[in-house]
GROMACS .gro file of N, CA and C in nm:
model
  405
    1UNK      N    1  -5.007   2.165  -3.024
    1UNK     CA    2  -4.895   2.074  -3.002
    1UNK      C    3  -4.907   2.007  -2.865
    2UNK      N    4  -4.942   2.088  -2.763
    2UNK     CA    5  -4.957   2.035  -2.630
    2UNK      C    6  -5.075   1.938  -2.621
    3UNK      N    7  -5.181   1.968  -2.697
    3UNK     CA    8  -5.298   1.881  -2.699
    3UNK      C    9  -5.263   1.746  -2.762
    4UNK      N   10  -5.182   1.749  -2.867
    4UNK     CA   11  -5.139   1.625  -2.932
    4UNK      C   12  -5.056   1.541  -2.836
    5UNK      N   13  -4.966   1.605  -2.763
    5UNK     CA   14  -4.885   1.532  -2.665
    5UNK      C   15  -4.973   1.474  -2.555
    6UNK      N   16  -5.074   1.551  -2.513
    6UNK     CA   17  -5.165   1.503  -2.409
    6UNK      C   18  -5.249   1.386  -2.461
    7UNK      N   19  -5.291   1.394  -2.587
    7UNK     CA   20  -5.370   1.286  -2.646
    7UNK      C   21  -5.287   1.158  -2.656
    8UNK      N   22  -5.162   1.171  -2.692
    8UNK     CA   23  -5.074   1.055  -2.700
    8UNK      C   24  -5.053   0.994  -2.563
    9UNK      N   25  -5.033   1.079  -2.464
    9UNK     CA   26  -5.014   1.027  -2.329
    9UNK      C   27  -5.143   0.964  -2.276
   10UNK      N   28  -5.258   1.011  -2.325
   10UNK     CA   29  -5.386   0.954  -2.281
   10UNK      C   30  -5.397   0.809  -2.320
   11UNK      N   31  -5.343   0.774  -2.436
   11UNK     CA   32  -5.348   0.635  -2.478
   11UNK      C   33  -5.268   0.545  -2.384
   12UNK      N   34  -5.155   0.594  -2.337
   12UNK     CA   35  -5.072   0.515  -2.247
   12UNK      C   36  -5.132   0.510  -2.107
   13UNK      N   37  -5.195   0.620  -2.065
   13UNK     CA   38  -5.252   0.626  -1.931
   13UNK      C   39  -5.383   0.548  -1.924
   14UNK      N   40  -5.469   0.562  -2.024
   14UNK     CA   41  -5.603   0.504  -2.019
   14UNK      C   42  -5.602   0.354  -2.036
   15UNK      N   43  -5.511   0.299  -2.112
   15UNK     CA   44  -5.506   0.155  -2.134
   15UNK      C   45  -5.501   0.076  -2.005
   16UNK      N   46  -5.397   0.094  -1.922
   16UNK     CA   47  -5.392   0.022  -1.795
   16UNK      C   48  -5.501   0.065  -1.699
   17UNK      N   49  -5.545   0.189  -1.707
   17UNK     CA   50  -5.646   0.238  -1.613
   17UNK      C   51  -5.779   0.170  -1.633
   18UNK      N   52  -5.807   0.121  -1.753
   18UNK     CA   53  -5.935   0.055  -1.778
   18UNK      C   54  -5.945  -0.078  -1.705
   19UNK      N   55  -5.833  -0.142  -1.678
   19UNK     CA   56  -5.836  -0.272  -1.612
   19UNK      C   57  -5.816  -0.262  -1.462
   20UNK      N   58  -5.786  -0.145  -1.410
   20UNK     CA   59  -5.760  -0.129  -1.268
   20UNK      C   60  -5.885  -0.082  -1.196
   21UNK      N   61  -5.879  -0.083  -1.064
   21UNK     CA   62  -5.987  -0.030  -0.982
   21UNK      C   63  -5.993   0.122  -0.998
   22UNK      N   64  -6.112   0.183  -0.968
   22UNK     CA   65  -6.122   0.328  -0.981
   22UNK      C   66  -6.014   0.399  -0.899
   23UNK      N   67  -5.959   0.503  -0.958
   23UNK     CA   68  -5.853   0.578  -0.894
   23UNK      C   69  -5.910   0.702  -0.828
   24UNK      N   70  -5.850   0.746  -0.716
   24UNK     CA   71  -5.902   0.866  -0.651
   24UNK      C   72  -5.884   0.991  -0.737
   25UNK      N   73  -5.778   1.000  -0.817
   25UNK     CA   74  -5.755   1.114  -0.905
   25UNK      C   75  -5.789   1.072  -1.048
   26UNK      N   76  -5.917   1.066  -1.076
   26UNK     CA   77  -5.961   1.016  -1.205
   26UNK      C   78  -5.931   1.112  -1.319
   27UNK      N   79  -5.938   1.241  -1.293
   27UNK     CA   80  -5.920   1.339  -1.400
   27UNK      C   81  -5.788   1.413  -1.386
   28UNK      N   82  -5.725   1.439  -1.501
   28UNK     CA   83  -5.603   1.520  -1.507
   28UNK      C   84  -5.638   1.645  -1.585
   29UNK      N   85  -5.590   1.759  -1.539
   29UNK     CA   86  -5.615   1.885  -1.608
   29UNK      C   87  -5.484   1.938  -1.664
   30UNK      N   88  -5.492   1.992  -1.785
   30UNK     CA   89  -5.373   2.047  -1.851
   30UNK      C   90  -5.414   2.176  -1.922
   31UNK      N   91  -5.340   2.286  -1.894
   31UNK     CA   92  -5.368   2.414  -1.959
   31UNK      C   93  -5.320   2.412  -2.103
   32UNK      N   94  -5.401   2.468  -2.190
   32UNK     CA   95  -5.365   2.483  -2.331
   32UNK      C   96  -5.391   2.629  -2.370
   33UNK      N   97  -5.359   2.662  -2.495
   33UNK     CA   98  -5.382   2.799  -2.542
   33UNK      C   99  -5.531   2.831  -2.546
   34UNK      N  100  -5.615   2.730  -2.574
   34UNK     CA  101  -5.758   2.756  -2.590
   34UNK      C  102  -5.840   2.724  -2.466
   35UNK      N  103  -5.778   2.691  -2.355
   35UNK     CA  104  -5.850   2.661  -2.232
   35UNK      C  105  -5.779   2.554  -2.152
   36UNK      N  106  -5.857   2.463  -2.099
   36UNK     CA  107  -5.805   2.355  -2.017
   36UNK      C  108  -5.859   2.224  -2.073
   37UNK      N  109  -5.772   2.125  -2.086
   37UNK     CA  110  -5.815   1.993  -2.131
   37UNK      C  111  -5.826   1.905  -2.009
   38UNK      N  112  -5.942   1.840  -1.995
   38UNK     CA  113  -5.964   1.746  -1.884
   38UNK      C  114  -5.955   1.606  -1.941
   39UNK      N  115  -5.862   1.526  -1.888
   39UNK     CA  116  -5.841   1.389  -1.933
   39UNK      C  117  -5.899   1.295  -1.828
   40UNK      N  118  -5.988   1.208  -1.872
   40UNK     CA  119  -6.040   1.102  -1.787
   40UNK      C  120  -5.941   0.986  -1.795
   41UNK      N  121  -5.868   0.963  -1.686
   41UNK     CA  122  -5.763   0.861  -1.689
   41UNK      C  123  -5.818   0.720  -1.693
   42UNK      N  124  -5.947   0.702  -1.667
   42UNK     CA  125  -6.005   0.568  -1.676
   42UNK      C  126  -6.048   0.534  -1.817
   43UNK      N  127  -6.104   0.630  -1.889
   43UNK     CA  128  -6.157   0.600  -2.022
   43UNK      C  129  -6.072   0.659  -2.134
   44UNK      N  130  -5.988   0.758  -2.103
   44UNK     CA  131  -5.908   0.824  -2.206
   44UNK      C  132  -5.982   0.937  -2.274
   45UNK      N  133  -6.106   0.964  -2.234
   45UNK     CA  134  -6.185   1.071  -2.296
   45UNK      C  135  -6.130   1.206  -2.254
   46UNK      N  136  -6.128   1.298  -2.351
   46UNK     CA  137  -6.080   1.434  -2.323
   46UNK      C  138  -6.193   1.532  -2.347
   47UNK      N  139  -6.200   1.634  -2.261
   47UNK     CA  140  -6.301   1.737  -2.271
   47UNK      C  141  -6.233   1.872  -2.260
   48UNK      N  142  -6.275   1.965  -2.344
   48UNK     CA  143  -6.220   2.100  -2.339
   48UNK      C  144  -6.300   2.182  -2.238
   49UNK      N  145  -6.231   2.245  -2.146
   49UNK     CA  146  -6.295   2.323  -2.040
   49UNK      C  147  -6.246   2.467  -2.046
   50UNK      N  148  -6.327   2.557  -1.990
   50UNK     CA  149  -6.292   2.699  -1.984
   50UNK      C  150  -6.313   2.750  -1.843
   51UNK      N  151  -6.231   2.846  -1.805
   51UNK     CA  152  -6.245   2.910  -1.675
   51UNK      C  153  -6.344   3.024  -1.689
   52UNK      N  154  -6.463   3.009  -1.629
   52UNK     CA  155  -6.566   3.111  -1.636
   52UNK      C  156  -6.592   3.166  -1.496
   53UNK      N  157  -6.542   3.286  -1.470
   53UNK     CA  158  -6.561   3.352  -1.341
   53UNK      C  159  -6.512   3.268  -1.224
   54UNK      N  160  -6.398   3.207  -1.241
   54UNK     CA  161  -6.338   3.128  -1.134
   54UNK      C  162  -6.394   2.987  -1.122
   55UNK      N  163  -6.485   2.949  -1.212
   55UNK     CA  164  -6.544   2.815  -1.211
   55UNK      C  165  -6.506   2.745  -1.340
   56UNK      N  166  -6.464   2.620  -1.326
   56UNK     CA  167  -6.425   2.542  -1.442
   56UNK      C  168  -6.552   2.485  -1.508
   57UNK      N  169  -6.577   2.526  -1.633
   57UNK     CA  170  -6.695   2.480  -1.707
   57UNK      C  171  -6.649   2.390  -1.820
   58UNK      N  172  -6.694   2.265  -1.817
   58UNK     CA  173  -6.656   2.167  -1.920
   58UNK      C  174  -6.779   2.136  -2.003
   59UNK      N  175  -6.764   2.144  -2.132
   59UNK     CA  176  -6.873   2.117  -2.225
   59UNK      C  177  -6.854   1.978  -2.285
   60UNK      N  178  -6.964   1.907  -2.301
   60UNK     CA  179  -6.956   1.774  -2.362
   60UNK      C  180  -6.924   1.788  -2.510
   61UNK      N  181  -6.842   1.698  -2.558
   61UNK     CA  182  -6.811   1.693  -2.699
   61UNK      C  183  -6.929   1.628  -2.772
   62UNK      N  184  -6.941   1.648  -2.902
   62UNK     CA  185  -7.057   1.593  -2.975
   62UNK      C  186  -7.077   1.443  -2.956
   63UNK      N  187  -6.968   1.365  -2.958
   63UNK     CA  188  -6.984   1.220  -2.942
   63UNK      C  189  -7.027   1.184  -2.800
   64UNK      N  190  -6.978   1.259  -2.700
   64UNK     CA  191  -7.021   1.238  -2.562
   64UNK      C  192  -7.167   1.273  -2.547
   65UNK      N  193  -7.208   1.384  -2.608
   65UNK     CA  194  -7.347   1.429  -2.602
   65UNK      C  195  -7.438   1.324  -2.666
   66UNK      N  196  -7.399   1.268  -2.780
   66UNK     CA  197  -7.481   1.168  -2.848
   66UNK      C  198  -7.498   1.044  -2.759
   67UNK      N  199  -7.390   0.998  -2.697
   67UNK     CA  200  -7.397   0.881  -2.609
   67UNK      C  201  -7.486   0.911  -2.488
   68UNK      N  202  -7.476   1.033  -2.435
   68UNK     CA  203  -7.557   1.076  -2.323
   68UNK      C  204  -7.705   1.078  -2.361
   69UNK      N  205  -7.736   1.133  -2.477
   69UNK     CA  206  -7.874   1.140  -2.525
   69UNK      C  207  -7.931   1.000  -2.550
   70UNK      N  208  -7.849   0.909  -2.605
   70UNK     CA  209  -7.895   0.772  -2.629
   70UNK      C  210  -7.927   0.702  -2.498
   71UNK      N  211  -7.844   0.723  -2.397
   71UNK     CA  212  -7.869   0.663  -2.267
   71UNK      C  213  -7.996   0.719  -2.205
   72UNK      N  214  -8.017   0.849  -2.216
   72UNK     CA  215  -8.140   0.910  -2.165
   72UNK      C  216  -8.263   0.853  -2.236
   73UNK      N  217  -8.257   0.839  -2.368
   73UNK     CA  218  -8.368   0.783  -2.443
   73UNK      C  219  -8.397   0.640  -2.400
   74UNK      N  220  -8.292   0.562  -2.382
   74UNK     CA  221  -8.309   0.422  -2.339
   74UNK      C  222  -8.376   0.416  -2.203
   75UNK      N  223  -8.331   0.501  -2.110
   75UNK     CA  224  -8.389   0.501  -1.976
   75UNK      C  225  -8.533   0.551  -1.977
   76UNK      N  226  -8.563   0.650  -2.058
   76UNK     CA  227  -8.701   0.700  -2.068
   76UNK      C  228  -8.794   0.591  -2.120
   77UNK      N  229  -8.749   0.515  -2.219
   77UNK     CA  230  -8.831   0.405  -2.272
   77UNK      C  231  -8.852   0.298  -2.166
   78UNK      N  232  -8.749   0.270  -2.090
   78UNK     CA  233  -8.760   0.169  -1.985
   78UNK      C  234  -8.858   0.214  -1.877
   79UNK      N  235  -8.850   0.340  -1.836
   79UNK     CA  236  -8.942   0.392  -1.735
   79UNK      C  237  -9.085   0.389  -1.787
   80UNK      N  238  -9.104   0.429  -1.912
   80UNK     CA  239  -9.237   0.427  -1.971
   80UNK      C  240  -9.294   0.285  -1.974
   81UNK      N  241  -9.212   0.187  -2.012
   81UNK     CA  242  -9.257   0.048  -2.015
   81UNK      C  243  -9.293  -0.001  -1.875
   82UNK      N  244  -9.214   0.035  -1.775
   82UNK     CA  245  -9.243  -0.007  -1.638
   82UNK      C  246  -9.371   0.058  -1.586
   83UNK      N  247  -9.388   0.186  -1.615
   83UNK     CA  248  -9.509   0.255  -1.571
   83UNK      C  249  -9.632   0.195  -1.638
   84UNK      N  250  -9.620   0.161  -1.766
   84UNK     CA  251  -9.732   0.100  -1.837
   84UNK      C  252  -9.767  -0.036  -1.779
   85UNK      N  253  -9.665  -0.113  -1.748
   85UNK     CA  254  -9.688  -0.245  -1.689
   85UNK      C  255  -9.754  -0.232  -1.552
   86UNK      N  256  -9.712  -0.132  -1.473
   86UNK     CA  257  -9.771  -0.112  -1.341
   86UNK      C  258  -9.915  -0.064  -1.352
   87UNK      N  259  -9.946   0.014  -1.453
   87UNK     CA  260 -10.082   0.066  -1.466
   87UNK      C  261 -10.182  -0.044  -1.499
   88UNK      N  262 -10.137  -0.158  -1.555
   88UNK     CA  263 -10.225  -0.269  -1.587
   88UNK      C  264 -10.246  -0.363  -1.469
   89UNK      N  265 -10.169  -0.346  -1.363
   89UNK     CA  266 -10.182  -0.431  -1.246
   89UNK      C  267 -10.278  -0.365  -1.149
   90UNK      N  268 -10.387  -0.433  -1.112
   90UNK     CA  269 -10.479  -0.372  -1.017
   90UNK      C  270 -10.411  -0.356  -0.881
   91UNK      N  271 -10.425  -0.239  -0.819
   91UNK     CA  272 -10.359  -0.216  -0.690
   91UNK      C  273 -10.427  -0.294  -0.578
   92UNK      N  274 -10.348  -0.334  -0.482
   92UNK     CA  275 -10.396  -0.400  -0.360
   92UNK      C  276 -10.483  -0.523  -0.387
   93UNK      N  277 -10.444  -0.605  -0.481
   93UNK     CA  278 -10.520  -0.726  -0.508
   93UNK      C  279 -10.482  -0.831  -0.404
   94UNK      N  280 -10.582  -0.898  -0.351
   94UNK     CA  281 -10.559  -1.002  -0.252
   94UNK      C  282 -10.531  -1.133  -0.324
   95UNK      N  283 -10.455  -1.222  -0.261
   95UNK     CA  284 -10.429  -1.351  -0.325
   95UNK      C  285 -10.557  -1.434  -0.329
   96UNK      N  286 -10.563  -1.523  -0.428
   96UNK     CA  287 -10.679  -1.611  -0.440
   96UNK      C  288 -10.672  -1.718  -0.331
   97UNK      N  289 -10.783  -1.789  -0.314
   97UNK     CA  290 -10.787  -1.897  -0.214
   97UNK      C  291 -10.684  -2.005  -0.246
   98UNK      N  292 -10.666  -2.032  -0.375
   98UNK     CA  293 -10.568  -2.133  -0.414
   98UNK      C  294 -10.426  -2.091  -0.375
   99UNK      N  295 -10.396  -1.962  -0.395
   99UNK     CA  296 -10.262  -1.912  -0.359
   99UNK      C  297 -10.241  -1.917  -0.208
  100UNK      N  298 -10.345  -1.886  -0.130
  100UNK     CA  299 -10.333  -1.892   0.015
  100UNK      C  300 -10.313  -2.036   0.059
  101UNK      N  301 -10.393  -2.129   0.004
  101UNK     CA  302 -10.379  -2.270   0.041
  101UNK      C  303 -10.240  -2.324   0.006
  102UNK      N  304 -10.191  -2.288  -0.109
  102UNK     CA  305 -10.057  -2.333  -0.150
  102UNK      C  306  -9.951  -2.278  -0.056
  103UNK      N  307  -9.961  -2.151  -0.020
  103UNK     CA  308  -9.864  -2.090   0.072
  103UNK      C  309  -9.868  -2.156   0.208
  104UNK      N  310  -9.987  -2.181   0.260
  104UNK     CA  311  -9.999  -2.246   0.390
  104UNK      C  312  -9.946  -2.389   0.386
  105UNK      N  313  -9.968  -2.458   0.275
  105UNK     CA  314  -9.917  -2.594   0.260
  105UNK      C  315  -9.764  -2.594   0.264
  106UNK      N  316  -9.704  -2.499   0.196
  106UNK     CA  317  -9.558  -2.489   0.196
  106UNK      C  318  -9.507  -2.459   0.336
  107UNK      N  319  -9.572  -2.366   0.406
  107UNK     CA  320  -9.529  -2.332   0.542
  107UNK      C  321  -9.547  -2.450   0.636
  108UNK      N  322  -9.656  -2.527   0.619
  108UNK     CA  323  -9.681  -2.643   0.705
  108UNK      C  324  -9.572  -2.749   0.686
  109UNK      N  325  -9.536  -2.775   0.559
  109UNK     CA  326  -9.428  -2.872   0.533
  109UNK      C  327  -9.297  -2.825   0.595
  110UNK      N  328  -9.269  -2.696   0.581
  110UNK     CA  329  -9.146  -2.642   0.638
  110UNK      C  330  -9.144  -2.661   0.790
  111UNK      N  331  -9.256  -2.625   0.855
  111UNK     CA  332  -9.260  -2.635   1.001
  111UNK      C  333  -9.250  -2.780   1.048
  112UNK      N  334  -9.316  -2.872   0.977
  112UNK     CA  335  -9.307  -3.014   1.015
  112UNK      C  336  -9.163  -3.065   1.004
  113UNK      N  337  -9.096  -3.031   0.896
  113UNK     CA  338  -8.955  -3.074   0.880
  113UNK      C  339  -8.867  -3.010   0.986
  114UNK      N  340  -8.890  -2.882   1.009
  114UNK     CA  341  -8.809  -2.811   1.108
  114UNK      C  342  -8.827  -2.872   1.247
  115UNK      N  343  -8.952  -2.899   1.284
  115UNK     CA  344  -8.978  -2.957   1.417
  115UNK      C  345  -8.921  -3.098   1.427
  116UNK      N  346  -8.919  -3.172   1.316
  116UNK     CA  347  -8.859  -3.305   1.318
  116UNK      C  348  -8.709  -3.295   1.345
  117UNK      N  349  -8.644  -3.198   1.284
  117UNK     CA  350  -8.500  -3.178   1.307
  117UNK      C  351  -8.475  -3.139   1.452
  118UNK      N  352  -8.558  -3.049   1.504
  118UNK     CA  353  -8.544  -3.008   1.645
  118UNK      C  354  -8.563  -3.129   1.735
  119UNK      N  355  -8.663  -3.211   1.704
  119UNK     CA  356  -8.687  -3.332   1.783
  119UNK      C  357  -8.567  -3.424   1.783
  120UNK      N  358  -8.502  -3.440   1.669
  120UNK     CA  359  -8.382  -3.524   1.663
  120UNK      C  360  -8.272  -3.470   1.752
  121UNK      N  361  -8.254  -3.339   1.754
  121UNK     CA  362  -8.151  -3.280   1.840
  121UNK      C  363  -8.186  -3.300   1.987
  122UNK      N  364  -8.312  -3.288   2.021
  122UNK     CA  365  -8.353  -3.308   2.161
  122UNK      C  366  -8.329  -3.453   2.201
  123UNK      N  367  -8.363  -3.549   2.111
  123UNK     CA  368  -8.342  -3.690   2.141
  123UNK      C  369  -8.194  -3.720   2.158
  124UNK      N  370  -8.110  -3.665   2.071
  124UNK     CA  371  -7.965  -3.686   2.082
  124UNK      C  372  -7.912  -3.629   2.212
  125UNK      N  373  -7.963  -3.516   2.254
  125UNK     CA  374  -7.918  -3.451   2.377
  125UNK      C  375  -7.954  -3.536   2.498
  126UNK      N  376  -8.075  -3.591   2.497
  126UNK     CA  377  -8.118  -3.674   2.610
  126UNK      C  378  -8.041  -3.805   2.614
  127UNK      N  379  -8.003  -3.857   2.496
  127UNK     CA  380  -7.926  -3.982   2.492
  127UNK      C  381  -7.785  -3.960   2.545
  128UNK      N  382  -7.731  -3.842   2.530
  128UNK     CA  383  -7.594  -3.814   2.572
  128UNK      C  384  -7.586  -3.767   2.717
  129UNK      N  385  -7.701  -3.750   2.785
  129UNK     CA  386  -7.698  -3.709   2.926
  129UNK      C  387  -7.643  -3.823   3.011
  130UNK      N  388  -7.564  -3.790   3.110
  130UNK     CA  389  -7.518  -3.897   3.199
  130UNK      C  390  -7.638  -3.954   3.279
  131UNK      N  391  -7.640  -4.083   3.289
  131UNK     CA  392  -7.749  -4.149   3.362
  131UNK      C  393  -7.730  -4.125   3.512
  132UNK      N  394  -7.840  -4.111   3.583
  132UNK     CA  395  -7.826  -4.088   3.728
  132UNK      C  396  -7.768  -4.212   3.796
  133UNK      N  397  -7.692  -4.190   3.898
  133UNK     CA  398  -7.627  -4.299   3.972
  133UNK      C  399  -7.730  -4.360   4.065
  134UNK      N  400  -7.763  -4.488   4.042
  134UNK     CA  401  -7.868  -4.552   4.120
  134UNK      C  402  -7.810  -4.650   4.220
  135UNK      N  403  -7.687  -4.646   4.246
  135UNK     CA  404  -7.628  -4.741   4.341
  135UNK      C  405  -7.613  -4.683   4.477
   0.00000   0.00000   0.00000
């Protein structure tokens, strides 16, 4: 009965919590006849926990476990794909002459434009200097 009341309240608590910023007290604990129910106030997920030697032990529910396993599988596949891609890339390869020439050309254009802008500022500064009094 208490679990049903807690589940109903979870719907009211979790709805607004999903749209808000993370809360410092994310989990609520409630004692039941069969242990402790942990309510995630952000997602509405409930987990049954037991007090084992003064430590709260929470076990994943089957649907939580399945989602967890799917995420692990997805990440393992991603890591494997990245490792495979890295293994095909020769280590410490130097850029080709064309790549070096292209990079230097880009840097040269940048420096020429930059120095032109600096030159304009220097010219403007000299134009705004008061002229010496020659009288």
